[in-house]
mmCIF file of C-alpha atoms and ligand atoms in Angstrom:
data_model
loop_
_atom_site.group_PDB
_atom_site.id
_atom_site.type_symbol
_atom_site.label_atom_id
_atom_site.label_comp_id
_atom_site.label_asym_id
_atom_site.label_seq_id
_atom_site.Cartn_x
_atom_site.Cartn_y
_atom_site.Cartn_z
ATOM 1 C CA UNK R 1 45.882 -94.081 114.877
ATOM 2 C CA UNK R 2 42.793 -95.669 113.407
ATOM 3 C CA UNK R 3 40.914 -98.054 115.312
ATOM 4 C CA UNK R 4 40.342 -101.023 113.413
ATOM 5 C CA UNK R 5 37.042 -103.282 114.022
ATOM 6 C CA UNK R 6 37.069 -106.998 113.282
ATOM 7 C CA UNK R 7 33.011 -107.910 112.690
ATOM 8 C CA UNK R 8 32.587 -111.481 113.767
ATOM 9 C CA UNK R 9 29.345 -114.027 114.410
ATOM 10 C CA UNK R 10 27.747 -116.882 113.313
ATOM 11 C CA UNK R 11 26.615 -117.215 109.638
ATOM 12 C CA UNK R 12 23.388 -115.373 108.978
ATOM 13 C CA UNK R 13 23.972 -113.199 112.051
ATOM 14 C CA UNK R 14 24.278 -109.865 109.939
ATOM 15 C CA UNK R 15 27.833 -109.375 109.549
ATOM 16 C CA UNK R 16 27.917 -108.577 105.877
ATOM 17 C CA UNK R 17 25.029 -106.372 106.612
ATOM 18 C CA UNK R 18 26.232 -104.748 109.515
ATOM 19 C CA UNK R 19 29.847 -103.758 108.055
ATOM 20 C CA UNK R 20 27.314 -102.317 105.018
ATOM 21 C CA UNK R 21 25.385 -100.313 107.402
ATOM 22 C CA UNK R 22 28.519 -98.549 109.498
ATOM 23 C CA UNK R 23 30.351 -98.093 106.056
ATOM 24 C CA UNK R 24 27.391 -95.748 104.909
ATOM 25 C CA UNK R 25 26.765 -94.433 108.492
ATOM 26 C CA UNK R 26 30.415 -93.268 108.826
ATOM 27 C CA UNK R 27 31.060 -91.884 105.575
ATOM 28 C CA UNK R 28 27.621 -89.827 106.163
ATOM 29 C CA UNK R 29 29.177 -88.411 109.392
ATOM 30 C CA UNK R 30 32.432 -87.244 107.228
ATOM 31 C CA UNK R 31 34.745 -90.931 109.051
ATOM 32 C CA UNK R 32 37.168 -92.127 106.537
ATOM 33 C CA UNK R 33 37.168 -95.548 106.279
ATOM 34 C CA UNK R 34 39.111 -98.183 105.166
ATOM 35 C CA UNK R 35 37.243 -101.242 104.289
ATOM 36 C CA UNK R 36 38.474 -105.107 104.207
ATOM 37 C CA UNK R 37 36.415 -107.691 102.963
ATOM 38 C CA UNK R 38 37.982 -111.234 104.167
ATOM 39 C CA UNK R 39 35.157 -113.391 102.505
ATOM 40 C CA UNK R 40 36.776 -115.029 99.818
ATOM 41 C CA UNK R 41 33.453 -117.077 99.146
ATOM 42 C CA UNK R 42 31.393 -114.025 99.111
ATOM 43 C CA UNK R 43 29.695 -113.514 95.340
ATOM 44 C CA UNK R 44 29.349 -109.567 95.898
ATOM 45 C CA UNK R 45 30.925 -107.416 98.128
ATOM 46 C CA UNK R 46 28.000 -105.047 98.791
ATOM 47 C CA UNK R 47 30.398 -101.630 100.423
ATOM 48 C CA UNK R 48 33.270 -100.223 98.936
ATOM 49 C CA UNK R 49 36.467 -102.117 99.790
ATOM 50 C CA UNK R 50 39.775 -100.776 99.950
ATOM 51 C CA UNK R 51 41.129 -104.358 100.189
ATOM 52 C CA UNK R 52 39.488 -107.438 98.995
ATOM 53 C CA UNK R 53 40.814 -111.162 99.477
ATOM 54 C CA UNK R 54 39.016 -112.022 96.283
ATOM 55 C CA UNK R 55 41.827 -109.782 94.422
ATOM 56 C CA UNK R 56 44.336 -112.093 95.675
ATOM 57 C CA UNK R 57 42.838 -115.182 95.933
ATOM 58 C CA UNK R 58 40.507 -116.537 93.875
ATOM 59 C CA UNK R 59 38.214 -119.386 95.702
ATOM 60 C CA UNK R 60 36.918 -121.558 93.107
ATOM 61 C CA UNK R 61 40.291 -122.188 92.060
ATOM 62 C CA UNK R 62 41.221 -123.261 95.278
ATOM 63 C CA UNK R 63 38.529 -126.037 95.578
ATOM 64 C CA UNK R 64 39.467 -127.190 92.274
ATOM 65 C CA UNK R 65 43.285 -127.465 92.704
ATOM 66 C CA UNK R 66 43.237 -128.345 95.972
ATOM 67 C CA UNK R 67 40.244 -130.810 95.527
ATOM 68 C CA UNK R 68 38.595 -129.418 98.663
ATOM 69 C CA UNK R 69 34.811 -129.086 99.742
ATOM 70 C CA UNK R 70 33.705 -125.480 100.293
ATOM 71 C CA UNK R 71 34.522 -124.812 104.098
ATOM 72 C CA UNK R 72 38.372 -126.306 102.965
ATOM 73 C CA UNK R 73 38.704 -123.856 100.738
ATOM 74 C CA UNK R 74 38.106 -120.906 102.637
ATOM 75 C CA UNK R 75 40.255 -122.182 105.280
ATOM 76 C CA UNK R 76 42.941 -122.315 102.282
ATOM 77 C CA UNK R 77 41.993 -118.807 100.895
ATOM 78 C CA UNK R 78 42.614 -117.437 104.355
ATOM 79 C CA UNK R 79 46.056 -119.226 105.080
ATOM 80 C CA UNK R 80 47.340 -117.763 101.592
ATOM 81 C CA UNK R 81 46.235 -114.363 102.364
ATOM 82 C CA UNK R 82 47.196 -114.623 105.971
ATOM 83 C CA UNK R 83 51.110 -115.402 104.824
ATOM 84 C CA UNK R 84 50.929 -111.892 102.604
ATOM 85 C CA UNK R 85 49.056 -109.481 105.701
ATOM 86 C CA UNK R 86 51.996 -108.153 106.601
ATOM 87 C CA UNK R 87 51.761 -106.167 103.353
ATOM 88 C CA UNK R 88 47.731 -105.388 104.461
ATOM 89 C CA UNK R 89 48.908 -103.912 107.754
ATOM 90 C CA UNK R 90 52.254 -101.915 106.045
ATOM 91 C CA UNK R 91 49.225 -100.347 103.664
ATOM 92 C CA UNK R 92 47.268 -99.329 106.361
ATOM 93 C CA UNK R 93 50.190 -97.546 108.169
ATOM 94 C CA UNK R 94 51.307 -95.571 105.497
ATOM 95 C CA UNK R 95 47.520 -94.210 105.313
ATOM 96 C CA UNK R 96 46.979 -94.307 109.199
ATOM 97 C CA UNK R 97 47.033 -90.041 109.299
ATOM 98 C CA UNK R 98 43.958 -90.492 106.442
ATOM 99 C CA UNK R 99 41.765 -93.077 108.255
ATOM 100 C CA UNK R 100 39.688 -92.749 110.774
ATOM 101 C CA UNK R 101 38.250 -96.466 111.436
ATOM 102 C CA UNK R 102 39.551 -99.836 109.434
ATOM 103 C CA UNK R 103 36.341 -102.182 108.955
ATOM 104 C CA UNK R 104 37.089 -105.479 108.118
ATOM 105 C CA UNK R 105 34.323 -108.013 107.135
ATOM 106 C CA UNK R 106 34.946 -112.230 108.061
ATOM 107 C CA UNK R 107 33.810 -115.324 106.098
ATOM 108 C CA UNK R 108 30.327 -116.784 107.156
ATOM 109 C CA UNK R 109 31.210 -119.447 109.067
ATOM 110 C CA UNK R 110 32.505 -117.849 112.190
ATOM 111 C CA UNK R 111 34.967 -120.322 113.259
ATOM 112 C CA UNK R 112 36.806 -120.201 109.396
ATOM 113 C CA UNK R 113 38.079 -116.728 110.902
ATOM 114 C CA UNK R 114 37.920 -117.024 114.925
ATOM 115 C CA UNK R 115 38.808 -120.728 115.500
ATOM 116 C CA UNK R 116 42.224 -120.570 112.513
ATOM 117 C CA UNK R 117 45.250 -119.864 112.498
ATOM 118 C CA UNK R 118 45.068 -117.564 109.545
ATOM 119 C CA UNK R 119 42.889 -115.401 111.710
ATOM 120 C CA UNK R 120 44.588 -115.629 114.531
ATOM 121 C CA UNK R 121 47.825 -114.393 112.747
ATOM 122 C CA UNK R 122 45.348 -111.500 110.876
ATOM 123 C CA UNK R 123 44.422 -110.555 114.351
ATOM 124 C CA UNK R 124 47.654 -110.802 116.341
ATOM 125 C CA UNK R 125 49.396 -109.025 113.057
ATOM 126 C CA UNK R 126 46.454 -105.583 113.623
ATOM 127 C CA UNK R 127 46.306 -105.738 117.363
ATOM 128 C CA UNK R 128 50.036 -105.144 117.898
ATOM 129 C CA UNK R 129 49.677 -102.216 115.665
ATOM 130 C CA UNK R 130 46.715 -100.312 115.694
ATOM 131 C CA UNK R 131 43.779 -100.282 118.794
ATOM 132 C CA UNK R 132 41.883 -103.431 117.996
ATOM 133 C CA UNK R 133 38.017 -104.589 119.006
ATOM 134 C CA UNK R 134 36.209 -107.620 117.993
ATOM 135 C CA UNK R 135 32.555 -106.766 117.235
ATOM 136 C CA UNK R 136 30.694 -109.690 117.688
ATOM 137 C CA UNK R 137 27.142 -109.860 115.768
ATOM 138 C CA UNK R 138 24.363 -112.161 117.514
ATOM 139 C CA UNK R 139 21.285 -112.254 116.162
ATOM 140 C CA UNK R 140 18.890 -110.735 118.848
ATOM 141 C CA UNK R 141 15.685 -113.169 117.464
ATOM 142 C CA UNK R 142 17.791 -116.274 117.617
ATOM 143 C CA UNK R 143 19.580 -115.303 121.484
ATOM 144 C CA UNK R 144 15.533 -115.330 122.354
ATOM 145 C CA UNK R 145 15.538 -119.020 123.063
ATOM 146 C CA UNK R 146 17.908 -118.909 126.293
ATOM 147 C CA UNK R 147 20.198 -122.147 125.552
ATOM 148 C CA UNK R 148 21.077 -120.208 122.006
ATOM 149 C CA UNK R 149 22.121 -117.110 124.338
ATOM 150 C CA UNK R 150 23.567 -118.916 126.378
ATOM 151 C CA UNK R 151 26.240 -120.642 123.339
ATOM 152 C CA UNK R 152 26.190 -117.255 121.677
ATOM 153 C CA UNK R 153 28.164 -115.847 124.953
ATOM 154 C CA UNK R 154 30.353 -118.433 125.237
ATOM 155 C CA UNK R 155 31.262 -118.135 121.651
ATOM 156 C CA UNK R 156 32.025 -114.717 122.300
ATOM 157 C CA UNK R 157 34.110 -115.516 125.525
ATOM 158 C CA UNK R 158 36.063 -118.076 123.353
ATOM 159 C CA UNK R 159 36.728 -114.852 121.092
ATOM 160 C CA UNK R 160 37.899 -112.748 123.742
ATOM 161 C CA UNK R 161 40.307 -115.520 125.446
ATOM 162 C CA UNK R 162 41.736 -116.281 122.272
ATOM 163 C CA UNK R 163 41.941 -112.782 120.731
ATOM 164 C CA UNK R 164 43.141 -111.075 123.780
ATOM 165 C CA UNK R 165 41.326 -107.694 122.689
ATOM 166 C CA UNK R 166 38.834 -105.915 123.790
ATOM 167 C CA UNK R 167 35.330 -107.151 122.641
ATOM 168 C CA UNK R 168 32.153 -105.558 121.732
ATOM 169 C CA UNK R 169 28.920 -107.707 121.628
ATOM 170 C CA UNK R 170 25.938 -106.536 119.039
ATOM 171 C CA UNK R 171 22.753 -107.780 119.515
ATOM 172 C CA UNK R 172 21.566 -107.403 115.348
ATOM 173 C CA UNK R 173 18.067 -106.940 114.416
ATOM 174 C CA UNK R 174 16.464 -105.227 116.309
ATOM 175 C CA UNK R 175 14.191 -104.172 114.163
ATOM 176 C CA UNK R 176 12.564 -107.395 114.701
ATOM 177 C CA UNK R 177 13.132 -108.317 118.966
ATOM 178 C CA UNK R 178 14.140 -105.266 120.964
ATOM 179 C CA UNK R 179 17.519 -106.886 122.841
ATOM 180 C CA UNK R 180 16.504 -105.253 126.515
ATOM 181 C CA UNK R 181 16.292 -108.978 127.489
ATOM 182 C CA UNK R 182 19.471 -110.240 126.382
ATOM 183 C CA UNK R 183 20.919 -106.971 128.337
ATOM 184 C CA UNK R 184 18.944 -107.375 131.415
ATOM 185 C CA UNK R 185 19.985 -111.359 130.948
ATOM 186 C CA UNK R 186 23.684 -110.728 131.334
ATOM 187 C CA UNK R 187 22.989 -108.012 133.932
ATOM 188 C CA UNK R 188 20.725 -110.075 136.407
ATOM 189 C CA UNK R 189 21.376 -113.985 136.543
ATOM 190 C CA UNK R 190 17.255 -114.659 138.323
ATOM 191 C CA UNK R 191 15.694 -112.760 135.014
ATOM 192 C CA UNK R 192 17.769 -115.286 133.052
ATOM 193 C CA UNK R 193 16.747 -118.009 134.867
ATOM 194 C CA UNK R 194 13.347 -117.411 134.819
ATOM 195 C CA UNK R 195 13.566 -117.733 131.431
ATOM 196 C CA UNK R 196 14.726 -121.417 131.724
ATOM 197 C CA UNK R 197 12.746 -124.724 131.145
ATOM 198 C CA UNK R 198 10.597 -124.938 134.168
ATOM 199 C CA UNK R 199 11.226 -128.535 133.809
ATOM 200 C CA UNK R 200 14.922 -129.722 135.138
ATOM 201 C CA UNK R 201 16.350 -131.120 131.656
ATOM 202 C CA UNK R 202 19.917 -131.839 131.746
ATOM 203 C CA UNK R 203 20.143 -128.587 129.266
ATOM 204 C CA UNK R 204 18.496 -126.204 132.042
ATOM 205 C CA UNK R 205 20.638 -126.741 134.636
ATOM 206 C CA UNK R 206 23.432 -126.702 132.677
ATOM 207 C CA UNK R 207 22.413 -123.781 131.248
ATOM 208 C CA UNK R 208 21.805 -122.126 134.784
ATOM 209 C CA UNK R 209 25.078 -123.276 136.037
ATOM 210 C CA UNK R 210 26.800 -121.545 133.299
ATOM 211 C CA UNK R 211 25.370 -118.347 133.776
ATOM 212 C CA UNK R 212 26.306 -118.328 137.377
ATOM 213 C CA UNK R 213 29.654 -119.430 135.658
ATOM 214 C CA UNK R 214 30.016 -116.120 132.990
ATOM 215 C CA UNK R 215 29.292 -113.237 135.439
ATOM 216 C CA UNK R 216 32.018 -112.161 135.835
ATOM 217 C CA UNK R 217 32.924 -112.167 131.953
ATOM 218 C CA UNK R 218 29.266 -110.001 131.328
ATOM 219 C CA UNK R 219 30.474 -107.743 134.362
ATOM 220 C CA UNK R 220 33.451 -106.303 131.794
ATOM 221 C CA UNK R 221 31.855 -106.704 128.455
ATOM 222 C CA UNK R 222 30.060 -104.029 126.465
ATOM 223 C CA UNK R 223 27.002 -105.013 124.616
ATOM 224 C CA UNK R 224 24.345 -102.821 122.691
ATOM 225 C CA UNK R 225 21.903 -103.268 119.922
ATOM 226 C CA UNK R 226 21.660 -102.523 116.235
ATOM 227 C CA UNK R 227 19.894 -103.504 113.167
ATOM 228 C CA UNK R 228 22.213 -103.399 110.538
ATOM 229 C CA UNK R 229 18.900 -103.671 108.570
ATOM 230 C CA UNK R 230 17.264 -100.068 109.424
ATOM 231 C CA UNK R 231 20.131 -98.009 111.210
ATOM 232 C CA UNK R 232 18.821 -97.666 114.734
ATOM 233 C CA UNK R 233 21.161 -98.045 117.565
ATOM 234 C CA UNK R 234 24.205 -97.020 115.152
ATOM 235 C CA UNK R 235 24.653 -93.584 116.416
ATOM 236 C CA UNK R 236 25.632 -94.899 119.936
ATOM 237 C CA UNK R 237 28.302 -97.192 118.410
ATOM 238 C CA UNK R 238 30.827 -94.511 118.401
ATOM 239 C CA UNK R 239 31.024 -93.960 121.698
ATOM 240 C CA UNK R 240 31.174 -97.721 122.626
ATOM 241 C CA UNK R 241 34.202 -97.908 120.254
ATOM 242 C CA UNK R 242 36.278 -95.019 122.042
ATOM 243 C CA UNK R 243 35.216 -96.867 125.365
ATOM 244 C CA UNK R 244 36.580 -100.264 123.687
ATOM 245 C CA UNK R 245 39.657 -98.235 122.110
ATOM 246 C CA UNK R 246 40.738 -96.661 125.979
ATOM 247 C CA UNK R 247 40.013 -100.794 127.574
ATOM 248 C CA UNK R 248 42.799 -101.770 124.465
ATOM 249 C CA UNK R 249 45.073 -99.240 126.189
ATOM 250 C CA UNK R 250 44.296 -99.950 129.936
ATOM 251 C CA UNK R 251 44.020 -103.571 129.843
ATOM 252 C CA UNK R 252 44.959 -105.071 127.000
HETATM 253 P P1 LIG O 1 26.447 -112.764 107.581
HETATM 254 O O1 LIG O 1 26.445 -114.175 107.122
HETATM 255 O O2 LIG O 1 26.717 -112.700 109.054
HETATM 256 O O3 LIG O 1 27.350 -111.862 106.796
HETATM 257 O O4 LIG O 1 24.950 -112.196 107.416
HETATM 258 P P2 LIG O 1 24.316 -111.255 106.285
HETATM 259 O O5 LIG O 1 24.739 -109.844 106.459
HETATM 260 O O6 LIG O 1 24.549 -111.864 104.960
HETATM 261 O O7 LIG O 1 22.774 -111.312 106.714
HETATM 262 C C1 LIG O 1 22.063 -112.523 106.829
HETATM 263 C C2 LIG O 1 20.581 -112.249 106.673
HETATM 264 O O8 LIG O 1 20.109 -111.465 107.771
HETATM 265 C C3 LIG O 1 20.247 -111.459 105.406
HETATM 266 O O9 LIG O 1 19.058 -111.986 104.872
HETATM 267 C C4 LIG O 1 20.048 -110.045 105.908
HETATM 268 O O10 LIG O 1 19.166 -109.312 105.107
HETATM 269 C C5 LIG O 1 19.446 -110.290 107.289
HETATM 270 N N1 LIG O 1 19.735 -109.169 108.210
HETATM 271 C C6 LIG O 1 20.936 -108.639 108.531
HETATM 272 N N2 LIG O 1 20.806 -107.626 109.417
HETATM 273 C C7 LIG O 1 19.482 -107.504 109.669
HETATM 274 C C8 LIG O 1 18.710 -106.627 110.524
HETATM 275 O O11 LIG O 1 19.205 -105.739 111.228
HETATM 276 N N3 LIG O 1 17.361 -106.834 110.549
HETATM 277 C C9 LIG O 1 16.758 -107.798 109.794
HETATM 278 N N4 LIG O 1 15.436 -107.896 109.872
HETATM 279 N N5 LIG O 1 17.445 -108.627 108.988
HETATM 280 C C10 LIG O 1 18.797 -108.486 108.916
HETATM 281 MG MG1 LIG O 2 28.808 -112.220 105.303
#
């Protein structure tokens, strides 16, 4: 059975990039990929994709027949596709013996995939399938200020309640801000809090409350770093996968 990765984040956070990156990494280490962009607003799809939404939808013709803004329209794109992924998922079975990993690439906005039903029925329609993990991109240089950490975790808690698979948090660019804070952050609740406003603002103490608050969900999550942009850190993602892959059998 391939495992197939969902890559998921905030827009800018390196997604794109990232799927890029492990596309070229894998087929270097002789991994047979299948690749899925889901972008329908995306003007080039930078890896080679074995299935592209832009095939079957086309998203300037959306906005203009549906008279809808741009984040509309790739809501729209993804509810069309989402109706024909039962086909998607019947195409990657009949290859499953040939493919090693299925990659699939979300639109920009994070929430147009993770907060829709589309997605949700894209994700539900893999997971009972094949071994499933949500790869969630943060952007290491952004998760420096600690109240951005802090909303980039609960983002990715909102992923894993609503996904119900297991969930795999990159810290992305690392090239620029090693991410040994953001790990020793969700291992040790004082180093976080040191990192806090010394001043009490209302956003502080929330913040500090809500750290006591996720423990438990860092306690159970895996999290490593890449950069998408140079390479480094991508030769340990294999072996977080397998570890994600056995937590989709045990737990999920
Ligand atoms: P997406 O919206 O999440 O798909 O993000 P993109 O992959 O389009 O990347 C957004 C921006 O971040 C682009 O300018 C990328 O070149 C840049 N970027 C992505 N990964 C890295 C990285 O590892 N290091 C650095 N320095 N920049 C990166
Ligand atoms: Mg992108």
């Amino acid at each position: 059975m391939p495992i197939v990765l969902i890559v998921l984040g905030m827009a800018g956070s390196g997604k794109t990039t990232f799927v890029q990156r492990l596309v070229s990494q894998m087929s270097m280490e002789g991994k047979r990929t299948y690749n899925v962009n889901l972008d329908p607003a995306v003007l080039e799809v930078k890896f080679p994709a074995s299935i592209d939404i832009r095939d079957s939808v086309k998203y300037k013709n959306i906005m203009k027949s549906y008279k809808l803004g741009p984040n509309g329209a790739i809501l729209t794109c993804l509810n069309i596709f989402a109706a024909q992924f039962d086909q998607v998922v019947k195409l990657i079975e009949a290859k499953k013996d040939d493919i090693d990993y299925v990659i699939i690439d979300t639109p920009g906005q994070i929430e147009a995939f993770s907060q829709s039903a589309s997605g949700q029925i894209i994700t539900d329609s893999l997971a009972c399938t094949f071994p499933c993990i949500n790869l969630y991109i943060a952007d290491t240089v952004r998760c420096e200020n600690p109240n951005t950490f802090m909303s980039n975790m609960f983002y990715a808690l909102s992923i894993l309640y609503k996904s119900k698979i297991p969930l795999l948090i990159c810290f992305n660019k690392i090239d620029v801000l090693d991410h040994s804070f953001a790990l020793e952050w969700m291992k040790d609740f004082e180093q976080f809090d040191q990192n806090l406003s010394k001043v009490d603002t209302y956003l502080s103490s929330l913040s500090r409350s809500l750290s006591l608050v996720l423990e438990e969900f860092y306690k159970n999550i895996e999290a490593c770093g890449v950069s998408a942009g140079t390479g480094k850190g991508f030769d340990k993602l294999e072996l977080k996968f397998e570890k994600c892959k056995q937590e989709y059998y045990d737990v999920f």
